[in-house]
Amino acid sequence: MTLTGIITILMYALAPFIWLMLAAAVIIVGLHLFAYLRGYQITHHRSVLALLLAGLVGLTAFVWVPWFTHSTLDYVATVVDWVALTSAAIATFIVALIVLHPLSYLISDRRTD
Amino acid sequence: MHKPLLLNRRELLKVGTGLGISSLLPFSAVSANTLQTQAHIVILGGGAAGMAMANRLATRLEGGTITLVEPRSTHHYQPGWTLVASGVWQPDKTMRPNAQFVPRGVKWVREYAASIDADNKRVGLANGATLDYEYLVVATGIQLNYHLIEGMSPSLVGQHGIGSVYASIEGATRTNQAIQTWLDSGQGKGIFTAAPTPVKCAGAPLKMTFTTLSRLEASGRRDAFEVDFMAPGDALFSQPWVNEFVKQRFDEQGVNRRHHYRLSAIDPQAKQAEFTFVGPDSEFTSHHQLREAEFRRDNQPTVIADYDFIHVVPPMSAHDFVKQSALIAQDGPFRGEWLDVDIYTMQHNRYPEVFGIGDVIGAPINKTAASVKAQAPVVEANLIAVMQGNPLPARHTGYTSCPMITGIGKAMLVEFGYEDNFAFMPSFPFIDPTDESWVTWVMKDRMLQPAYYAVLEGQA
């Protein structure tokens, strides 16, 4: 498989989700920018609640990812299946944390205003 | 109509990537891959095989003329039709304009081919025009012979409880509706059939049975439905391990398997199907020879079966104009029905300037888009070698692949080739072809269509 072949396949695979990915990117960047303007620093802010919520959102991936692929958790059977689904759950957790972490700062910042 | 000169987003990215990569290569490395020629190459058919060859040859040849004969303006992703007929996909997901894939510089003749005069290197078109060629790539696909089942017509699909995933995208959609109507009735008998000939996507009749079983089980009234599978021979699939697996799974899921029965007639109004008993000596193998005479019911026992839903798989062959040409197999198992090519080199056995690719060729397996992926580089390399007067450098292993859907949401990635009695040829060492898997289903649902389009563009 050539590099252009891989790129072609990825482009066709991602094409239906381009606008969703762009919208998500705009929300995440916008949120972080807004939070930074309010004094947020990713390494200095600690939020157990954001971590817990992101963890819960990550766990929901075990339900909605199979559903999103027209399947169910019952059919996740092989080691490869579980590795793939767990990876999807971890990715969901990371994205959720990237959103919830600055959000928790903004909420706590508003409380202290 | 050819592509407009303006580049779209996809082309821009590819051009940019290509320029970036090519800037790292010495010029000789790029130019060594192209062949200067004045030859005229005609490609018959713009399906997966024809379009892949048009793109590959357009990249490799400089100065020649490439003519693609393809009447349709819409390209159908046929591997998605089972998902449409199962109610998983919407039909429009399987359609794209052919103009998106026809490469710049290729002459696109939007007309049906009507004849091939191989001795005079000439192709006749339906409008009466002719095309002379120096080299010919036959990629005309398959002909659905519904007429060999008495009383059956593709226009009946969707009516009177008749389904057939093969008929067309509209037929696949109406098949889904027919299955849903049967489900909504809450009971009754469904009959799933197979054909006594090689068929495109040999797994499709099995997939339709498995996905319908999923829907029956999800309805909560599985016991109210009877399901029969009527096979013309003693096997259900050419790959031995998968064949035994499917038989066992059908038994476990309460499917009544009946072997050596061939659908010979249908009465849509009465919802009755007539099956001819063709056993026990006959075998359902891909080498089976189809003859119109075989469909006569004289002196052969028949049975009449009532049904509430029936999935019809028609006998298949090369198109009539290919069958009537000198290119058709003259002897052997594919005699009179399929293109006569060497199944390893893809070159015609009697006309060295002719190559075959895709469903039209006489081969024991290989009527899938995955086969085209494996065949296209072989045809490209060997055709160019013939043009240069060199020995044929490439050989096809017979590789084919079938994501065997065993239920809505799970599948097995079955890949195999000619050797060792169709032994498995897994592409991914971490995926066991004998495991039912969600990941394999995801590949079928999300990844194979992008890979298919990459094959069309000559990129995979």
XYZ file of C-alpha atoms in Angstrom:
573
model
C 0.000 0.000 0.000
C 1.387 3.382 -1.018
C 1.285 6.506 1.139
C -1.165 8.124 -1.266
C -3.272 4.974 -1.027
C -3.407 5.266 2.754
C -4.242 8.966 2.478
C -6.981 8.215 -0.051
C -8.560 5.616 2.227
C -8.374 7.904 5.276
C -9.901 10.801 3.369
C -12.852 8.728 2.209
C -13.283 7.274 5.720
C -13.183 10.647 7.465
C -15.116 12.620 4.843
C -18.560 12.086 6.450
C -17.226 13.355 9.791
C -15.160 16.346 8.643
C -17.717 18.937 9.792
C -18.187 17.163 13.117
C -14.429 17.108 13.666
C -14.098 20.767 12.673
C -16.951 21.759 15.005
C -15.346 19.809 17.859
C -11.986 21.441 17.163
C -13.539 24.921 17.157
C -15.318 24.250 20.472
C -12.182 22.843 22.132
C -9.856 25.595 20.899
C -12.424 28.288 21.702
C -12.978 26.927 25.185
C -9.268 26.700 25.935
C -8.640 30.188 24.570
C -11.438 31.645 26.663
C -10.224 29.810 29.774
C -6.617 30.923 29.246
C -7.804 34.516 29.002
C -9.390 33.979 32.414
C -6.113 32.725 33.886
C -6.490 28.978 33.269
C -3.298 26.918 33.064
C -3.582 23.272 32.247
C -0.840 22.171 34.652
C -1.929 24.334 37.579
C -5.617 23.549 37.681
C -6.762 20.410 39.458
C -10.288 19.113 39.274
C -11.228 15.696 40.582
C -14.791 16.274 39.380
C -13.623 16.851 35.777
C -11.509 13.717 35.988
C -14.425 11.665 37.325
C -16.862 13.033 34.759
C -14.396 12.421 31.923
C -13.959 8.883 33.211
C -17.723 8.354 33.153
C -17.965 9.780 29.635
C -15.121 7.462 28.594
C -17.012 4.489 30.002
C -20.085 5.380 27.940
C -17.971 4.609 24.865
C -18.475 0.922 25.638
C -22.143 1.469 24.786
C -22.267 4.131 22.108
C -19.250 3.120 20.014
C -20.722 -0.316 19.167
C -24.106 1.365 18.633
C -22.477 3.956 16.365
C -21.144 1.083 14.241
C -24.557 -0.613 14.014
C -23.468 -3.287 16.499
C -23.728 -4.054 20.213
C -21.391 -4.726 23.137
C -22.491 -8.394 23.002
C -20.510 -8.829 19.779
C -17.263 -7.434 21.180
C -15.639 -10.804 21.653
C -12.025 -11.148 20.577
C -8.900 -9.653 22.130
C -8.598 -7.343 19.118
C -12.204 -6.225 19.660
C -11.544 -5.361 23.292
C -8.271 -3.577 22.521
C -10.028 -1.508 19.848
C -13.007 -0.670 22.041
C -10.832 0.144 25.060
C -8.735 2.418 22.853
C -11.912 4.163 21.720
C -12.963 4.563 25.360
C -9.561 6.020 26.302
C -9.764 8.431 23.355
C -13.247 9.461 24.470
C -11.952 9.987 28.026
C -9.107 12.203 26.762
C -11.409 14.318 24.579
C -13.894 14.645 27.433
C -11.118 15.696 29.806
C -9.842 18.280 27.322
C -13.327 19.811 27.372
C -14.236 19.351 31.030
C -10.939 20.420 32.542
C -11.024 24.081 31.381
C -14.794 24.079 31.862
C -14.404 23.142 35.525
C -11.909 26.000 35.926
C -14.330 28.475 34.367
C -17.171 27.311 36.624
C -15.023 27.462 39.762
C -13.624 30.817 38.563
C -17.157 32.190 38.251
C -17.960 30.964 41.777
C -14.978 32.846 43.209
C -15.857 36.082 41.334
C -18.366 14.176 -18.889
C -14.808 14.507 -17.719
C -13.694 16.046 -14.484
C -13.588 19.839 -14.415
C -10.142 21.366 -14.480
C -10.517 22.826 -10.991
C -9.166 20.520 -8.304
C -11.429 19.544 -5.460
C -10.277 19.305 -1.835
C -9.368 15.620 -2.108
C -7.315 16.121 -5.253
C -5.577 19.159 -3.811
C -4.420 17.217 -0.777
C -3.275 14.302 -2.917
C -1.456 16.579 -5.330
C 0.210 18.333 -2.427
C 1.219 15.067 -0.844
C 2.389 13.699 -4.168
C 4.493 16.776 -4.857
C 5.991 16.568 -1.408
C 6.946 12.947 -1.840
C 8.099 13.276 -5.446
C 10.376 16.143 -4.467
C 12.292 13.644 -2.376
C 12.787 11.243 -5.274
C 15.286 11.469 -8.112
C 13.564 12.256 -11.415
C 14.592 8.937 -12.930
C 12.702 7.057 -10.238
C 9.469 8.738 -11.299
C 9.920 8.541 -15.056
C 10.973 4.871 -14.926
C 7.420 3.955 -13.977
C 5.821 5.306 -17.149
C 5.791 3.866 -20.653
C 5.820 5.935 -23.812
C 3.371 4.457 -26.294
C 1.068 5.280 -29.174
C -1.126 2.253 -28.558
C -4.906 2.370 -28.290
C -6.217 0.481 -25.293
C -9.927 -0.132 -24.873
C -11.328 -0.990 -21.454
C -14.777 -2.560 -21.563
C -16.688 -1.791 -18.372
C -16.351 0.924 -15.732
C -17.154 -1.031 -12.606
C -14.549 -1.698 -9.944
C -12.264 -3.586 -12.344
C -12.551 -1.311 -15.366
C -12.223 1.892 -13.375
C -9.202 0.592 -11.464
C -7.532 -0.308 -14.750
C -8.364 3.073 -16.317
C -6.717 4.863 -13.409
C -3.692 2.575 -13.292
C -3.035 2.691 -17.028
C -3.616 6.449 -17.179
C -0.819 6.814 -14.627
C 1.552 4.363 -16.288
C 1.149 5.191 -19.977
C 2.226 8.354 -21.737
C 1.106 9.190 -25.249
C -1.306 6.333 -25.798
C -5.072 6.445 -26.050
C -7.172 4.838 -23.356
C -10.878 4.461 -24.057
C -13.260 3.443 -21.290
C -16.604 2.065 -22.445
C -19.113 2.533 -19.635
C -22.698 3.694 -20.176
C -23.662 4.432 -16.567
C -23.178 7.830 -14.958
C -23.531 6.472 -11.413
C -21.004 4.190 -9.774
C -22.529 1.644 -7.400
C -20.625 0.333 -4.406
C -22.142 -3.120 -4.725
C -20.452 -4.633 -1.632
C -22.757 -2.296 0.335
C -25.938 -3.724 -1.109
C -26.185 -6.496 1.514
C -26.131 -3.782 4.182
C -28.872 -1.883 2.331
C -30.971 -5.034 1.967
C -30.454 -5.715 5.667
C -31.697 -2.262 6.642
C -28.324 -1.140 8.024
C -27.374 1.387 5.311
C -29.362 3.933 3.359
C -29.183 3.318 -0.417
C -27.625 6.681 -1.296
C -24.527 5.731 0.670
C -23.595 3.296 -2.106
C -23.776 5.727 -5.016
C -21.280 8.222 -6.422
C -20.908 9.837 -9.838
C -18.670 7.879 -12.188
C -17.217 11.212 -13.269
C -15.480 11.351 -9.895
C -13.343 8.347 -10.794
C -12.680 8.623 -14.525
C -9.105 9.889 -14.796
C -8.228 12.934 -16.847
C -6.967 11.984 -20.290
C -9.093 8.847 -20.574
C -11.723 8.947 -23.300
C -15.033 7.947 -21.729
C -17.512 6.434 -24.200
C -20.942 6.402 -22.551
C -22.405 3.562 -24.508
C -23.128 -0.128 -24.056
C -20.747 -2.542 -25.710
C -22.618 -4.857 -28.047
C -20.030 -7.103 -29.665
C -16.362 -8.040 -29.703
C -14.642 -9.017 -32.947
C -11.453 -10.386 -31.452
C -9.929 -11.465 -34.777
C -10.203 -7.937 -36.182
C -9.540 -6.239 -32.821
C -12.787 -4.328 -32.925
C -15.542 -3.604 -30.423
C -19.096 -2.815 -31.529
C -21.235 -0.428 -29.535
C -24.990 -0.408 -29.030
C -25.331 2.770 -31.108
C -23.759 1.058 -34.117
C -20.338 2.681 -33.783
C -17.171 0.603 -33.604
C -13.915 0.978 -31.720
C -10.650 -0.479 -32.991
C -8.117 -1.480 -30.374
C -4.593 -2.735 -30.112
C -5.034 -3.969 -26.568
C -8.290 -4.848 -24.866
C -9.154 -5.141 -21.173
C -12.442 -6.954 -20.653
C -13.995 -5.866 -17.364
C -17.647 -6.181 -18.241
C -18.779 -7.770 -14.990
C -21.561 -10.270 -14.711
C -24.967 -10.916 -16.239
C -27.883 -11.778 -13.959
C -29.925 -14.492 -15.644
C -33.240 -14.124 -13.811
C -34.961 -15.326 -16.987
C -33.646 -18.832 -16.379
C -36.045 -19.056 -13.419
C -39.494 -19.464 -14.924
C -41.870 -16.709 -13.858
C -39.088 -14.608 -12.300
C -38.141 -11.092 -13.290
C -36.087 -8.453 -11.467
C -39.145 -6.183 -11.591
C -40.852 -8.573 -9.151
C -38.309 -7.874 -6.408
C -40.112 -6.185 -3.532
C -43.493 -7.607 -4.493
C -45.250 -10.796 -3.398
C -42.633 -11.476 -0.721
C -39.771 -11.657 -3.241
C -36.340 -10.284 -2.415
C -33.048 -10.358 -4.305
C -30.035 -8.390 -3.174
C -28.400 -8.748 -6.575
C -31.093 -7.104 -8.726
C -30.000 -3.446 -8.316
C -29.715 -0.869 -5.566
C -33.474 -0.364 -5.906
C -33.859 -4.133 -5.660
C -31.726 -4.217 -2.514
C -33.897 -1.471 -1.004
C -37.100 -3.292 -1.916
C -35.619 -6.525 -0.535
C -35.220 -4.784 2.828
C -38.848 -3.678 2.642
C -39.998 -7.195 1.720
C -38.134 -8.649 4.711
C -39.632 -5.973 6.975
C -43.135 -6.745 5.676
C -42.544 -10.416 6.470
C -41.252 -9.503 9.936
C -44.254 -7.250 10.574
C -46.609 -10.099 9.686
C -45.282 -11.832 12.807
C -44.925 -15.314 11.353
C -44.422 -17.409 8.250
C -41.852 -19.170 6.148
C -38.812 -17.668 4.476
C -36.803 -19.431 1.805
C -33.248 -18.437 0.941
C -31.751 -19.784 -2.259
C -28.355 -20.102 -3.939
C -27.451 -20.401 -7.610
C -25.947 -23.364 -9.471
C -23.368 -21.092 -11.098
C -20.510 -18.932 -9.893
C -22.002 -15.728 -8.495
C -20.572 -12.361 -7.569
C -19.911 -12.194 -3.843
C -20.579 -15.844 -3.153
C -21.130 -14.933 0.487
C -24.055 -12.595 -0.234
C -26.810 -15.261 -0.106
C -25.388 -16.423 3.237
C -25.083 -12.855 4.550
C -28.719 -12.188 3.645
C -29.735 -15.281 5.604
C -27.647 -14.346 8.650
C -28.792 -10.715 8.753
C -32.417 -11.764 8.366
C -31.939 -14.251 11.217
C -30.647 -11.332 13.309
C -33.789 -9.363 12.532
C -36.019 -12.352 13.295
C -34.273 -12.918 16.618
C -34.504 -9.205 17.479
C -38.250 -9.315 16.850
C -38.620 -11.622 19.854
C -40.742 -14.035 17.807
C -38.059 -16.201 16.201
C -40.036 -19.377 16.880
C -42.941 -18.058 14.817
C -40.778 -17.933 11.701
C -39.545 -20.865 9.656
C -36.334 -20.415 7.650
C -35.160 -22.737 4.860
C -31.925 -22.540 2.888
C -32.103 -24.355 -0.448
C -28.700 -25.100 -1.957
C -28.110 -26.582 -5.427
C -25.225 -28.712 -4.186
C -23.772 -30.090 -1.015
C -21.624 -27.064 -0.207
C -22.598 -23.524 0.785
C -19.235 -21.790 0.307
C -16.071 -22.614 -1.608
C -13.661 -22.188 1.322
C -13.853 -25.514 3.194
C -13.534 -24.232 6.771
C -16.124 -21.505 6.211
C -18.402 -23.986 4.474
C -18.469 -26.230 7.539
C -18.834 -23.241 9.868
C -21.869 -21.899 8.008
C -23.524 -25.317 7.910
C -23.039 -25.736 11.650
C -24.237 -22.209 12.421
C -27.345 -22.642 10.256
C -28.135 -25.815 12.170
C -27.642 -24.031 15.499
C -29.884 -21.156 14.422
C -32.703 -23.424 13.306
C -32.272 -23.031 9.554
C -33.566 -26.022 7.584
C -30.761 -26.819 5.168
C -31.840 -28.622 2.025
C -29.201 -29.605 -0.480
C -29.376 -30.351 -4.220
C -32.428 -28.177 -4.798
C -32.317 -25.533 -7.511
C -34.932 -22.806 -7.851
C -36.490 -23.496 -11.258
C -39.760 -21.549 -11.234
C -41.710 -19.104 -9.150
C -45.397 -18.210 -8.942
C -45.487 -14.755 -7.352
C -49.274 -14.536 -7.055
C -49.547 -17.883 -5.263
C -46.297 -17.281 -3.332
C -45.021 -20.667 -4.409
C -41.555 -21.680 -5.565
C -40.686 -24.737 -7.595
C -37.392 -26.459 -6.904
C -35.792 -29.078 -9.099
C -33.943 -31.845 -7.306
C -30.508 -32.065 -8.895
C -28.700 -34.446 -6.568
C -27.189 -36.496 -5.277
C -24.368 -36.765 -7.786
C -24.150 -33.096 -8.677
C -21.936 -30.791 -6.718
C -22.234 -27.114 -6.070
C -18.787 -25.928 -7.013
C -17.523 -22.909 -8.786
C -16.506 -25.159 -11.664
C -20.090 -26.060 -12.345
C -20.991 -25.608 -15.994
C -24.130 -23.651 -16.646
C -26.140 -24.603 -19.668
C -29.620 -23.423 -20.509
C -30.515 -27.067 -21.027
C -29.710 -27.776 -17.405
C -32.620 -25.618 -16.423
C -35.106 -27.860 -18.159
C -37.146 -29.835 -15.703
C -37.813 -32.821 -17.943
C -37.357 -36.109 -16.124
C -36.171 -34.363 -12.976
C -38.160 -34.450 -9.758
C -39.512 -31.135 -8.560
C -41.046 -29.897 -5.332
C -43.375 -26.963 -4.764
C -42.770 -24.892 -1.642
C -45.010 -22.193 -0.172
C -43.274 -19.125 1.151
C -44.031 -15.798 2.779
C -40.627 -14.420 1.805
C -38.112 -15.760 -0.696
C -34.608 -14.503 -1.448
C -33.823 -15.267 -5.077
C -30.260 -15.675 -6.327
C -30.253 -15.823 -10.135
C -27.882 -17.940 -12.232
C -25.053 -15.753 -13.523
C -22.692 -15.711 -16.501
C -20.680 -13.341 -18.651
C -22.801 -10.927 -20.682
C -24.348 -12.301 -23.857
C -22.126 -10.218 -26.170
C -19.051 -11.704 -24.469
C -20.539 -15.198 -24.682
C -21.137 -14.711 -28.404
C -17.554 -13.596 -29.035
C -14.448 -15.652 -29.721
C -13.135 -14.621 -26.315
C -15.428 -16.980 -24.440
C -14.007 -20.210 -23.019
C -14.184 -22.924 -25.673
C -13.689 -25.883 -23.363
C -13.170 -26.759 -19.739
C -15.384 -25.866 -16.805
C -16.111 -22.309 -17.983
C -16.998 -23.246 -21.546
C -19.552 -20.992 -23.166
C -20.152 -18.946 -20.033
C -17.034 -17.069 -18.901
C -14.032 -15.253 -20.380
C -11.151 -17.548 -21.282
C -8.159 -16.209 -19.344
C -5.164 -17.696 -17.622
C -6.276 -17.396 -14.002
C -2.726 -16.553 -12.888
C -1.583 -14.043 -15.537
C -5.072 -12.724 -16.434
C -4.059 -12.836 -20.106
C -6.499 -14.312 -22.593
C -5.565 -17.887 -23.437
C -5.827 -17.379 -27.206
C -5.624 -13.630 -27.821
C -2.462 -12.314 -26.114
C -3.459 -8.666 -26.611
C -6.576 -9.244 -24.498
C -6.720 -9.322 -20.711
C -9.645 -10.022 -18.408
C -10.292 -8.763 -14.923
C -13.119 -8.925 -12.413
C -16.327 -10.935 -12.401
C -16.270 -11.798 -16.113
C -13.294 -14.154 -15.988
C -13.564 -17.909 -15.793
C -11.995 -18.680 -12.427
C -12.978 -20.975 -9.561
C -13.276 -18.062 -7.113
C -12.623 -14.328 -7.429
C -15.915 -12.564 -8.090
C -15.427 -9.861 -5.464
C -14.112 -6.298 -5.350
C -11.272 -7.581 -3.146
C -10.217 -9.826 -6.031
C -10.060 -6.781 -8.277
C -7.682 -5.167 -5.802
C -5.339 -8.146 -6.214
C -5.861 -8.575 -9.951
C -5.425 -4.950 -11.064
C -1.657 -4.691 -10.442
C -1.182 -8.065 -12.189
C -3.111 -6.980 -15.284
C -1.294 -3.636 -15.293
C 2.165 -5.211 -15.096
C 1.445 -7.992 -17.582
C -0.302 -5.753 -20.126
C 2.606 -3.328 -20.078
C 4.996 -6.257 -20.480
C 3.070 -7.418 -23.557
C 3.218 -3.884 -24.964
C 7.004 -3.976 -24.501
C 7.386 -7.508 -25.829
C 8.620 -8.776 -22.480
C 7.698 -11.948 -20.565
C 4.761 -11.605 -18.175
C 6.191 -10.661 -14.770
C 3.166 -10.877 -12.457
C 0.980 -13.712 -11.210
C -2.368 -13.578 -9.422
C -2.608 -15.768 -6.328
C -6.373 -15.982 -6.550
C -6.662 -13.777 -3.494
C -10.232 -12.959 -2.622
C -11.867 -11.680 0.509
C -15.314 -11.886 2.020
C -16.293 -10.138 5.229
C -18.719 -12.926 6.127
C -21.470 -11.178 8.070
C -22.755 -13.708 10.589
C -25.262 -11.332 12.157
C -26.010 -7.622 12.154
C -23.015 -6.306 14.131
C -20.494 -9.146 13.759
C -18.497 -10.705 10.936
C -15.528 -12.888 10.001
C -12.761 -11.667 7.694
C -12.422 -14.557 5.261
C -9.483 -14.155 2.881
C -8.254 -17.007 0.722
C -6.648 -17.890 -2.610
C -6.208 -20.678 -5.141
C -3.528 -22.671 -3.383
C -3.851 -25.520 -0.867
C -7.575 -26.014 -1.394
C -8.431 -22.340 -0.917
C -6.274 -21.908 2.182
C -6.682 -18.734 4.235
C -4.509 -15.741 3.238
C -5.003 -13.315 6.140
C -3.898 -9.733 5.511
C -3.902 -8.848 9.188
C -2.003 -11.335 11.369
C -3.825 -10.104 14.463
C -7.274 -10.971 13.037
C -8.145 -14.674 13.118
C -10.244 -15.482 10.024
C -12.142 -18.096 12.020
C -13.279 -15.658 14.725
C -16.548 -13.755 14.651
C -15.556 -10.244 15.519
C -16.919 -6.745 16.062
C -13.748 -5.210 14.593
C -14.289 -7.121 11.339
C -17.862 -5.814 11.248
C -16.545 -2.267 11.741
C -14.183 -2.818 8.821
C -17.125 -3.882 6.668
C -19.322 -1.052 7.913
C -16.771 1.780 7.868
C -13.453 0.960 6.188
C -13.971 -1.269 3.165
C -15.865 1.332 1.174
C -13.002 3.859 1.463
C -10.563 1.087 0.524
C -12.759 0.226 -2.469
C -12.647 3.806 -3.722
C -8.860 3.780 -3.319
C -8.785 0.676 -5.558
C -10.913 2.508 -8.125
C -8.456 5.378 -8.119
C -5.595 2.940 -8.663
C -4.165 3.764 -5.237
C -4.560 0.406 -3.538
